[in-house]
mmCIF file of C-alpha atoms in Angstrom:
data_model
loop_
_atom_site.group_PDB
_atom_site.id
_atom_site.type_symbol
_atom_site.label_atom_id
_atom_site.label_comp_id
_atom_site.label_asym_id
_atom_site.label_seq_id
_atom_site.Cartn_x
_atom_site.Cartn_y
_atom_site.Cartn_z
ATOM 1 C CA UNK A 203 5.031 31.994 -22.588
ATOM 2 C CA UNK A 204 2.636 29.422 -24.365
ATOM 3 C CA UNK A 205 1.333 26.896 -21.865
ATOM 4 C CA UNK A 206 -0.426 23.700 -22.300
ATOM 5 C CA UNK A 207 -3.627 25.103 -23.677
ATOM 6 C CA UNK A 208 -1.758 27.452 -26.226
ATOM 7 C CA UNK A 209 0.264 24.385 -27.387
ATOM 8 C CA UNK A 210 -2.440 22.082 -27.675
ATOM 9 C CA UNK A 211 -4.456 24.533 -29.612
ATOM 10 C CA UNK A 212 -1.654 24.794 -32.314
ATOM 11 C CA UNK A 213 -1.462 20.831 -32.319
ATOM 12 C CA UNK A 214 -5.219 20.543 -33.071
ATOM 13 C CA UNK A 215 -5.223 23.317 -35.496
ATOM 14 C CA UNK A 216 -1.904 21.890 -37.335
ATOM 15 C CA UNK A 217 -2.692 17.882 -37.164
ATOM 16 C CA UNK A 218 -5.281 17.723 -40.015
ATOM 17 C CA UNK A 219 -3.210 20.119 -42.214
ATOM 18 C CA UNK A 220 0.314 18.516 -41.963
ATOM 19 C CA UNK A 221 -0.270 14.560 -41.497
ATOM 20 C CA UNK A 222 0.690 12.566 -44.258
ATOM 21 C CA UNK A 223 2.615 15.487 -45.826
ATOM 22 C CA UNK A 224 6.232 15.182 -47.034
ATOM 23 C CA UNK A 225 8.708 17.928 -45.978
ATOM 24 C CA UNK A 226 10.328 19.301 -49.189
ATOM 25 C CA UNK A 227 12.903 21.952 -47.497
ATOM 26 C CA UNK A 228 14.065 23.604 -44.328
ATOM 27 C CA UNK A 229 15.191 27.140 -44.257
ATOM 28 C CA UNK A 230 16.824 28.577 -41.406
ATOM 29 C CA UNK A 231 17.086 32.384 -41.268
ATOM 30 C CA UNK A 232 20.403 34.070 -40.176
ATOM 31 C CA UNK A 233 21.100 34.248 -36.433
ATOM 32 C CA UNK A 234 18.470 31.541 -35.839
ATOM 33 C CA UNK A 235 20.990 28.784 -35.767
ATOM 34 C CA UNK A 236 21.021 28.517 -32.089
ATOM 35 C CA UNK A 237 17.360 27.325 -32.025
ATOM 36 C CA UNK A 238 18.737 24.103 -33.502
ATOM 37 C CA UNK A 239 20.521 23.286 -30.051
ATOM 38 C CA UNK A 240 24.194 23.113 -31.320
ATOM 39 C CA UNK A 241 23.328 20.792 -34.321
ATOM 40 C CA UNK A 242 24.511 22.047 -37.853
ATOM 41 C CA UNK A 243 21.756 23.138 -40.081
ATOM 42 C CA UNK A 244 22.894 20.637 -42.717
ATOM 43 C CA UNK A 245 22.565 17.691 -40.135
ATOM 44 C CA UNK A 246 19.182 18.656 -39.351
ATOM 45 C CA UNK A 247 18.043 19.313 -42.882
ATOM 46 C CA UNK A 248 19.431 15.679 -43.799
ATOM 47 C CA UNK A 249 17.072 14.280 -41.060
ATOM 48 C CA UNK A 250 14.112 16.202 -41.998
ATOM 49 C CA UNK A 251 13.697 16.893 -45.783
ATOM 50 C CA UNK A 252 11.901 14.099 -47.639
ATOM 51 C CA UNK A 253 10.406 12.686 -44.478
ATOM 52 C CA UNK A 254 6.765 12.164 -44.185
ATOM 53 C CA UNK A 255 4.738 13.713 -41.151
ATOM 54 C CA UNK A 256 2.711 11.021 -39.666
ATOM 55 C CA UNK A 257 1.086 12.871 -37.164
ATOM 56 C CA UNK A 258 1.646 15.587 -34.143
ATOM 57 C CA UNK A 259 1.451 14.778 -30.524
ATOM 58 C CA UNK A 260 1.798 17.003 -27.222
ATOM 59 C CA UNK A 261 3.868 16.401 -24.355
ATOM 60 C CA UNK A 262 3.704 19.109 -21.706
ATOM 61 C CA UNK A 263 4.860 22.352 -23.845
ATOM 62 C CA UNK A 264 6.452 20.385 -26.533
ATOM 63 C CA UNK A 265 5.235 19.696 -29.903
ATOM 64 C CA UNK A 266 6.204 16.332 -31.260
ATOM 65 C CA UNK A 267 6.034 15.634 -35.138
ATOM 66 C CA UNK A 268 6.176 11.946 -35.724
ATOM 67 C CA UNK A 269 8.373 11.065 -39.036
ATOM 68 C CA UNK A 270 8.013 7.991 -41.038
ATOM 69 C CA UNK A 271 11.668 7.406 -40.430
ATOM 70 C CA UNK A 272 10.824 6.550 -36.784
ATOM 71 C CA UNK A 273 12.404 9.918 -35.690
ATOM 72 C CA UNK A 274 10.896 12.724 -33.817
ATOM 73 C CA UNK A 275 10.815 16.455 -34.972
ATOM 74 C CA UNK A 276 10.513 18.442 -31.431
ATOM 75 C CA UNK A 277 9.695 21.839 -30.838
ATOM 76 C CA UNK A 278 9.682 24.006 -27.726
ATOM 77 C CA UNK A 279 7.807 27.481 -28.199
ATOM 78 C CA UNK A 280 9.717 28.762 -24.869
ATOM 79 C CA UNK A 281 8.883 32.420 -24.098
ATOM 80 C CA UNK A 282 7.881 34.028 -27.384
ATOM 81 C CA UNK A 283 7.520 31.363 -30.058
ATOM 82 C CA UNK A 284 4.675 30.344 -32.299
ATOM 83 C CA UNK A 285 4.135 27.964 -35.072
ATOM 84 C CA UNK A 286 2.060 29.244 -38.148
ATOM 85 C CA UNK A 287 0.741 27.374 -41.111
ATOM 86 C CA UNK A 288 0.876 29.578 -44.199
ATOM 87 C CA UNK A 289 0.076 29.028 -47.935
ATOM 88 C CA UNK A 290 2.652 29.318 -50.562
ATOM 89 C CA UNK A 291 3.940 32.940 -51.478
ATOM 90 C CA UNK A 292 2.417 34.747 -48.567
ATOM 91 C CA UNK A 293 4.381 37.675 -46.895
ATOM 92 C CA UNK A 294 6.895 36.683 -44.304
ATOM 93 C CA UNK A 295 5.710 36.696 -40.964
ATOM 94 C CA UNK A 296 7.424 39.123 -38.445
ATOM 95 C CA UNK A 297 10.289 37.466 -36.480
ATOM 96 C CA UNK A 298 10.203 34.527 -38.765
ATOM 97 C CA UNK A 299 13.085 32.487 -38.007
ATOM 98 C CA UNK A 300 12.807 28.665 -39.225
ATOM 99 C CA UNK A 301 10.521 27.799 -42.280
ATOM 100 C CA UNK A 302 9.560 24.261 -43.057
ATOM 101 C CA UNK A 303 8.051 23.662 -46.767
ATOM 102 C CA UNK A 304 5.513 20.713 -47.260
ATOM 103 C CA UNK A 305 4.718 18.857 -50.592
ATOM 104 C CA UNK A 306 1.555 21.053 -50.926
ATOM 105 C CA UNK A 307 3.543 24.198 -51.143
ATOM 106 C CA UNK A 308 2.390 25.415 -47.827
ATOM 107 C CA UNK A 309 4.847 26.280 -45.027
ATOM 108 C CA UNK A 310 5.183 25.986 -41.263
ATOM 109 C CA UNK A 311 6.790 29.009 -40.158
ATOM 110 C CA UNK A 312 8.684 29.151 -36.364
ATOM 111 C CA UNK A 313 8.221 32.718 -35.262
ATOM 112 C CA UNK A 314 10.062 33.923 -32.337
ATOM 113 C CA UNK A 315 10.909 37.326 -31.192
ATOM 114 C CA UNK A 316 13.574 36.201 -28.536
ATOM 115 C CA UNK A 317 14.828 33.197 -30.393
ATOM 116 C CA UNK A 318 14.508 31.116 -27.203
ATOM 117 C CA UNK A 319 12.544 28.481 -29.087
ATOM 118 C CA UNK A 320 14.013 25.108 -29.779
ATOM 119 C CA UNK A 321 13.995 22.905 -33.041
ATOM 120 C CA UNK A 322 15.230 19.248 -32.781
ATOM 121 C CA UNK A 323 15.093 16.115 -34.664
ATOM 122 C CA UNK A 324 15.612 13.292 -32.286
ATOM 123 C CA UNK A 325 15.625 9.833 -32.258
ATOM 124 C CA UNK A 326 12.947 9.168 -29.670
ATOM 125 C CA UNK A 327 10.489 11.858 -27.765
ATOM 126 C CA UNK A 328 11.830 10.245 -24.739
ATOM 127 C CA UNK A 329 15.022 12.178 -24.752
ATOM 128 C CA UNK A 330 13.252 15.283 -23.810
ATOM 129 C CA UNK A 331 9.770 13.952 -22.313
ATOM 130 C CA UNK A 332 11.407 11.363 -19.781
ATOM 131 C CA UNK A 333 11.946 14.298 -17.418
ATOM 132 C CA UNK A 334 8.677 15.481 -17.439
ATOM 133 C CA UNK A 335 5.968 14.980 -14.649
ATOM 134 C CA UNK A 336 2.146 13.889 -14.992
ATOM 135 C CA UNK A 337 0.200 15.331 -17.749
ATOM 136 C CA UNK A 338 -3.115 17.008 -16.736
ATOM 137 C CA UNK A 339 -6.366 15.925 -18.537
ATOM 138 C CA UNK A 340 -4.814 12.212 -18.783
ATOM 139 C CA UNK A 341 -6.165 9.127 -16.625
ATOM 140 C CA UNK A 342 -2.701 9.347 -14.860
ATOM 141 C CA UNK A 343 -3.551 12.827 -13.420
ATOM 142 C CA UNK A 344 -5.499 11.606 -10.398
ATOM 143 C CA UNK A 345 -5.677 13.395 -6.985
ATOM 144 C CA UNK A 346 -3.320 10.574 -5.642
ATOM 145 C CA UNK A 347 -0.768 11.519 -8.592
ATOM 146 C CA UNK A 348 -1.145 15.239 -7.870
ATOM 147 C CA UNK A 349 -0.610 14.656 -4.118
ATOM 148 C CA UNK A 350 2.480 12.456 -5.023
ATOM 149 C CA UNK A 351 4.075 15.327 -6.945
ATOM 150 C CA UNK A 352 3.443 17.893 -4.084
ATOM 151 C CA UNK A 353 4.026 15.582 -0.873
ATOM 152 C CA UNK A 354 7.190 16.432 1.073
ATOM 153 C CA UNK A 355 7.762 19.841 -0.711
ATOM 154 C CA UNK A 356 8.568 22.641 1.520
ATOM 155 C CA UNK A 357 8.798 24.932 -1.465
ATOM 156 C CA UNK A 358 6.075 27.549 -2.218
ATOM 157 C CA UNK A 359 2.902 25.721 -3.927
ATOM 158 C CA UNK A 360 3.397 28.193 -6.907
ATOM 159 C CA UNK A 361 6.741 27.195 -7.460
ATOM 160 C CA UNK A 362 6.171 23.459 -7.199
ATOM 161 C CA UNK A 363 3.375 23.609 -9.750
ATOM 162 C CA UNK A 364 5.463 25.465 -12.289
ATOM 163 C CA UNK A 365 8.223 22.568 -11.833
ATOM 164 C CA UNK A 366 7.659 20.697 -15.131
ATOM 165 C CA UNK A 367 9.330 17.601 -13.600
ATOM 166 C CA UNK A 368 6.312 17.201 -11.357
ATOM 167 C CA UNK A 369 3.396 18.431 -13.495
ATOM 168 C CA UNK A 370 3.871 18.947 -17.234
ATOM 169 C CA UNK A 371 2.306 21.910 -19.175
ATOM 170 C CA UNK A 372 1.460 24.269 -16.166
ATOM 171 C CA UNK A 373 2.754 27.993 -16.431
ATOM 172 C CA UNK A 374 2.396 31.241 -14.731
ATOM 173 C CA UNK A 375 -0.987 31.947 -16.210
ATOM 174 C CA UNK A 376 -3.021 28.757 -15.554
ATOM 175 C CA UNK A 377 -1.242 28.095 -12.130
ATOM 176 C CA UNK A 378 -2.263 31.608 -10.906
ATOM 177 C CA UNK A 379 -5.857 30.885 -12.057
ATOM 178 C CA UNK A 380 -5.926 27.339 -10.612
ATOM 179 C CA UNK A 381 -5.019 28.485 -7.328
ATOM 180 C CA UNK A 382 -7.665 31.153 -7.294
ATOM 181 C CA UNK A 383 -10.304 28.508 -7.837
ATOM 182 C CA UNK A 384 -9.005 26.344 -5.273
ATOM 183 C CA UNK A 385 -8.803 29.342 -2.740
ATOM 184 C CA UNK A 386 -5.125 28.519 -2.020
ATOM 185 C CA UNK A 387 -2.414 31.223 -1.399
ATOM 186 C CA UNK A 388 0.438 30.795 -3.816
ATOM 187 C CA UNK A 389 3.008 30.634 -0.979
ATOM 188 C CA UNK A 390 1.880 27.929 1.105
ATOM 189 C CA UNK A 391 4.140 25.017 1.442
ATOM 190 C CA UNK A 392 3.382 22.719 -1.353
ATOM 191 C CA UNK A 393 3.479 19.712 0.839
ATOM 192 C CA UNK A 394 1.199 21.040 3.682
ATOM 193 C CA UNK A 395 -2.161 20.706 1.701
ATOM 194 C CA UNK A 396 -5.068 19.100 3.433
ATOM 195 C CA UNK A 397 -7.320 16.482 1.749
ATOM 196 C CA UNK A 398 -10.027 18.768 1.003
ATOM 197 C CA UNK A 399 -7.309 21.360 -0.431
ATOM 198 C CA UNK A 400 -5.703 18.670 -2.594
ATOM 199 C CA UNK A 401 -9.159 17.687 -4.143
ATOM 200 C CA UNK A 402 -10.002 21.216 -4.765
ATOM 201 C CA UNK A 403 -6.538 21.992 -6.568
ATOM 202 C CA UNK A 404 -6.940 18.938 -8.676
ATOM 203 C CA UNK A 405 -10.511 19.976 -9.876
ATOM 204 C CA UNK A 406 -9.157 23.754 -10.473
ATOM 205 C CA UNK A 407 -6.123 22.555 -12.635
ATOM 206 C CA UNK A 408 -8.346 20.613 -15.048
ATOM 207 C CA UNK A 409 -11.173 23.190 -15.033
ATOM 208 C CA UNK A 410 -8.586 26.111 -16.027
ATOM 209 C CA UNK A 411 -6.577 23.881 -18.534
ATOM 210 C CA UNK A 412 -10.018 22.687 -20.321
ATOM 211 C CA UNK A 413 -11.125 26.721 -20.214
ATOM 212 C CA UNK A 414 -7.962 27.685 -21.824
ATOM 213 C CA UNK A 415 -8.272 25.236 -24.628
ATOM 214 C CA UNK A 416 -11.875 26.068 -25.240
ATOM 215 C CA UNK A 417 -10.925 29.816 -25.518
ATOM 216 C CA UNK A 418 -7.863 28.747 -27.824
ATOM 217 C CA UNK A 419 -5.321 30.038 -25.426
ATOM 218 C CA UNK A 420 -4.399 33.430 -24.026
ATOM 219 C CA UNK A 421 -2.901 36.063 -26.143
ATOM 220 C CA UNK A 422 -1.241 38.559 -23.654
ATOM 221 C CA UNK A 423 1.524 39.322 -25.916
ATOM 222 C CA UNK A 424 3.336 37.157 -28.445
ATOM 223 C CA UNK A 425 1.089 33.903 -28.551
ATOM 224 C CA UNK A 426 -1.156 33.443 -31.724
ATOM 225 C CA UNK A 427 -2.625 30.021 -33.130
ATOM 226 C CA UNK A 428 -1.505 28.304 -36.151
ATOM 227 C CA UNK A 429 -3.560 30.805 -38.309
ATOM 228 C CA UNK A 430 -2.058 33.622 -36.533
ATOM 229 C CA UNK A 431 -4.999 34.619 -34.650
ATOM 230 C CA UNK A 432 -5.207 35.728 -31.106
ATOM 231 C CA UNK A 433 -6.753 33.335 -28.491
ATOM 232 C CA UNK A 434 -9.367 34.731 -25.961
ATOM 233 C CA UNK A 435 -8.630 33.539 -22.594
ATOM 234 C CA UNK A 436 -7.089 36.720 -21.643
ATOM 235 C CA UNK A 437 -10.514 38.148 -21.436
ATOM 236 C CA UNK A 438 -11.736 35.468 -18.961
ATOM 237 C CA UNK A 439 -8.683 35.553 -16.458
ATOM 238 C CA UNK A 440 -10.003 35.817 -12.911
ATOM 239 C CA UNK A 441 -6.491 37.203 -11.231
ATOM 240 C CA UNK A 442 -3.757 36.873 -13.817
ATOM 241 C CA UNK A 443 -2.381 40.282 -14.916
ATOM 242 C CA UNK A 444 -5.210 41.871 -13.071
ATOM 243 C CA UNK A 445 -3.176 43.842 -10.184
ATOM 244 C CA UNK A 446 -5.406 46.090 -8.472
ATOM 245 C CA UNK A 447 -8.602 45.379 -9.871
ATOM 246 C CA UNK A 448 -11.389 44.174 -7.772
ATOM 247 C CA UNK A 449 -11.868 40.576 -7.311
ATOM 248 C CA UNK A 450 -14.783 38.988 -9.338
ATOM 249 C CA UNK A 451 -15.974 37.266 -6.190
ATOM 250 C CA UNK A 452 -15.391 39.506 -3.413
ATOM 251 C CA UNK A 453 -14.344 43.085 -4.815
ATOM 252 C CA UNK A 454 -10.769 42.971 -2.861
ATOM 253 C CA UNK A 455 -7.984 44.326 -5.011
ATOM 254 C CA UNK A 456 -5.904 41.590 -6.544
ATOM 255 C CA UNK A 457 -2.305 41.718 -5.607
ATOM 256 C CA UNK A 458 0.857 40.831 -7.302
ATOM 257 C CA UNK A 459 4.201 39.693 -5.738
ATOM 258 C CA UNK A 460 7.158 37.605 -6.981
ATOM 259 C CA UNK A 461 7.249 34.183 -5.590
ATOM 260 C CA UNK A 462 10.239 31.844 -6.690
ATOM 261 C CA UNK A 463 11.260 34.595 -9.183
ATOM 262 C CA UNK A 464 7.873 34.638 -10.901
ATOM 263 C CA UNK A 465 5.144 37.138 -10.726
ATOM 264 C CA UNK A 466 2.131 35.793 -8.925
ATOM 265 C CA UNK A 467 -1.409 37.248 -8.733
ATOM 266 C CA UNK A 468 -3.796 36.351 -6.033
ATOM 267 C CA UNK A 469 -6.923 37.747 -3.966
ATOM 268 C CA UNK A 470 -5.915 38.326 -0.389
ATOM 269 C CA UNK A 471 -9.518 37.687 0.707
ATOM 270 C CA UNK A 472 -10.339 34.710 -1.214
ATOM 271 C CA UNK A 473 -6.683 33.084 -0.899
ATOM 272 C CA UNK A 474 -5.575 34.284 2.633
ATOM 273 C CA UNK A 475 -2.083 33.521 3.511
ATOM 274 C CA UNK A 476 -1.911 30.401 6.093
ATOM 275 C CA UNK A 477 -0.758 30.879 9.647
ATOM 276 C CA UNK A 478 2.330 28.987 9.549
ATOM 277 C CA UNK A 479 3.198 28.800 13.382
ATOM 278 C CA UNK A 480 2.413 25.536 14.863
ATOM 279 C CA UNK A 481 1.141 24.882 18.123
ATOM 280 C CA UNK A 482 2.527 22.479 20.668
ATOM 281 C CA UNK A 483 0.284 19.869 21.610
ATOM 282 C CA UNK A 484 -1.231 20.217 24.948
ATOM 283 C CA UNK A 485 -0.287 17.034 26.381
ATOM 284 C CA UNK A 486 3.445 17.272 25.279
ATOM 285 C CA UNK A 487 3.616 21.030 26.859
ATOM 286 C CA UNK A 488 2.457 19.697 29.974
ATOM 287 C CA UNK A 489 4.901 16.664 30.157
ATOM 288 C CA UNK A 490 7.871 19.070 29.144
ATOM 289 C CA UNK A 491 6.973 21.521 31.842
ATOM 290 C CA UNK A 492 6.780 19.075 34.506
ATOM 291 C CA UNK A 493 10.246 17.659 33.717
ATOM 292 C CA UNK A 494 13.098 19.596 34.898
ATOM 293 C CA UNK A 495 16.290 20.734 32.947
ATOM 294 C CA UNK A 496 17.556 18.941 29.866
ATOM 295 C CA UNK A 497 14.252 16.815 29.329
ATOM 296 C CA UNK A 498 12.305 19.898 28.404
ATOM 297 C CA UNK A 499 15.086 21.157 26.266
ATOM 298 C CA UNK A 500 15.209 17.740 24.152
ATOM 299 C CA UNK A 501 11.319 18.008 23.790
ATOM 300 C CA UNK A 502 11.482 21.384 22.212
ATOM 301 C CA UNK A 503 14.388 20.294 19.884
ATOM 302 C CA UNK A 504 12.175 17.140 18.528
ATOM 303 C CA UNK A 505 9.348 19.776 18.030
ATOM 304 C CA UNK A 506 11.560 21.948 15.775
ATOM 305 C CA UNK A 507 12.693 18.912 13.802
ATOM 306 C CA UNK A 508 9.375 17.936 13.058
#
């Protein structure tokens, strides 16, 4: 799935090519109407054709095309989608689903093997972005903001980081990579991180995102940039999809498991599982033992509730 670095790479590629251009036509291929999220093609065409693209922004994994009408053309690439810029008259791309033609004759081609991607024209980007969490690489993404997103969560750290309502743009690749850099096991409870671990995770998330953008995204399967070229981040991953290969740091074979329905890759030596059993404080244990009967039971109940 294209994640923040992949979507940002496409945005940067397209911005100078489409800003100021007017949309002249919209073509939706047979079988691709479901990508319009239930809106009839004629209605989407009426809101898009003859509109000028003022610019492109990104929020999480969403591409946001600002139109001169004040509306926003919103795309989400989902599992296997990508957006390519092509000159006039070129051969169709494989799995080409939706084509937007611009006034210079060039085309924006939304390709998607599985047709899970979405294509909408909305009054405001807030209709989709309001549910998203903090954005990495922004001033708002501080250590305190990261901890606020994790605090109180008993779910595995891997699952929590993938929740777009908490942190926008992270996906399987970059979460696995960030957890390795931070030396954190993917199954540790998200709300249990110590201050030093929070700092390490914050720095790791920013590092892997910047690295992914610098390498123009990861092309493990379907992703390509706006020119249809592969990214290079797949050659630099430390643990993702490296099951049974030796860790670059310690040589231990990388392991793979499923956490929250998602494959997770980690080094068992660099990212050891945390001991989850909790010791009863010595002073409280002595007091419990010295009180006969129900007082000791009550103490143990309180300890479990904590």
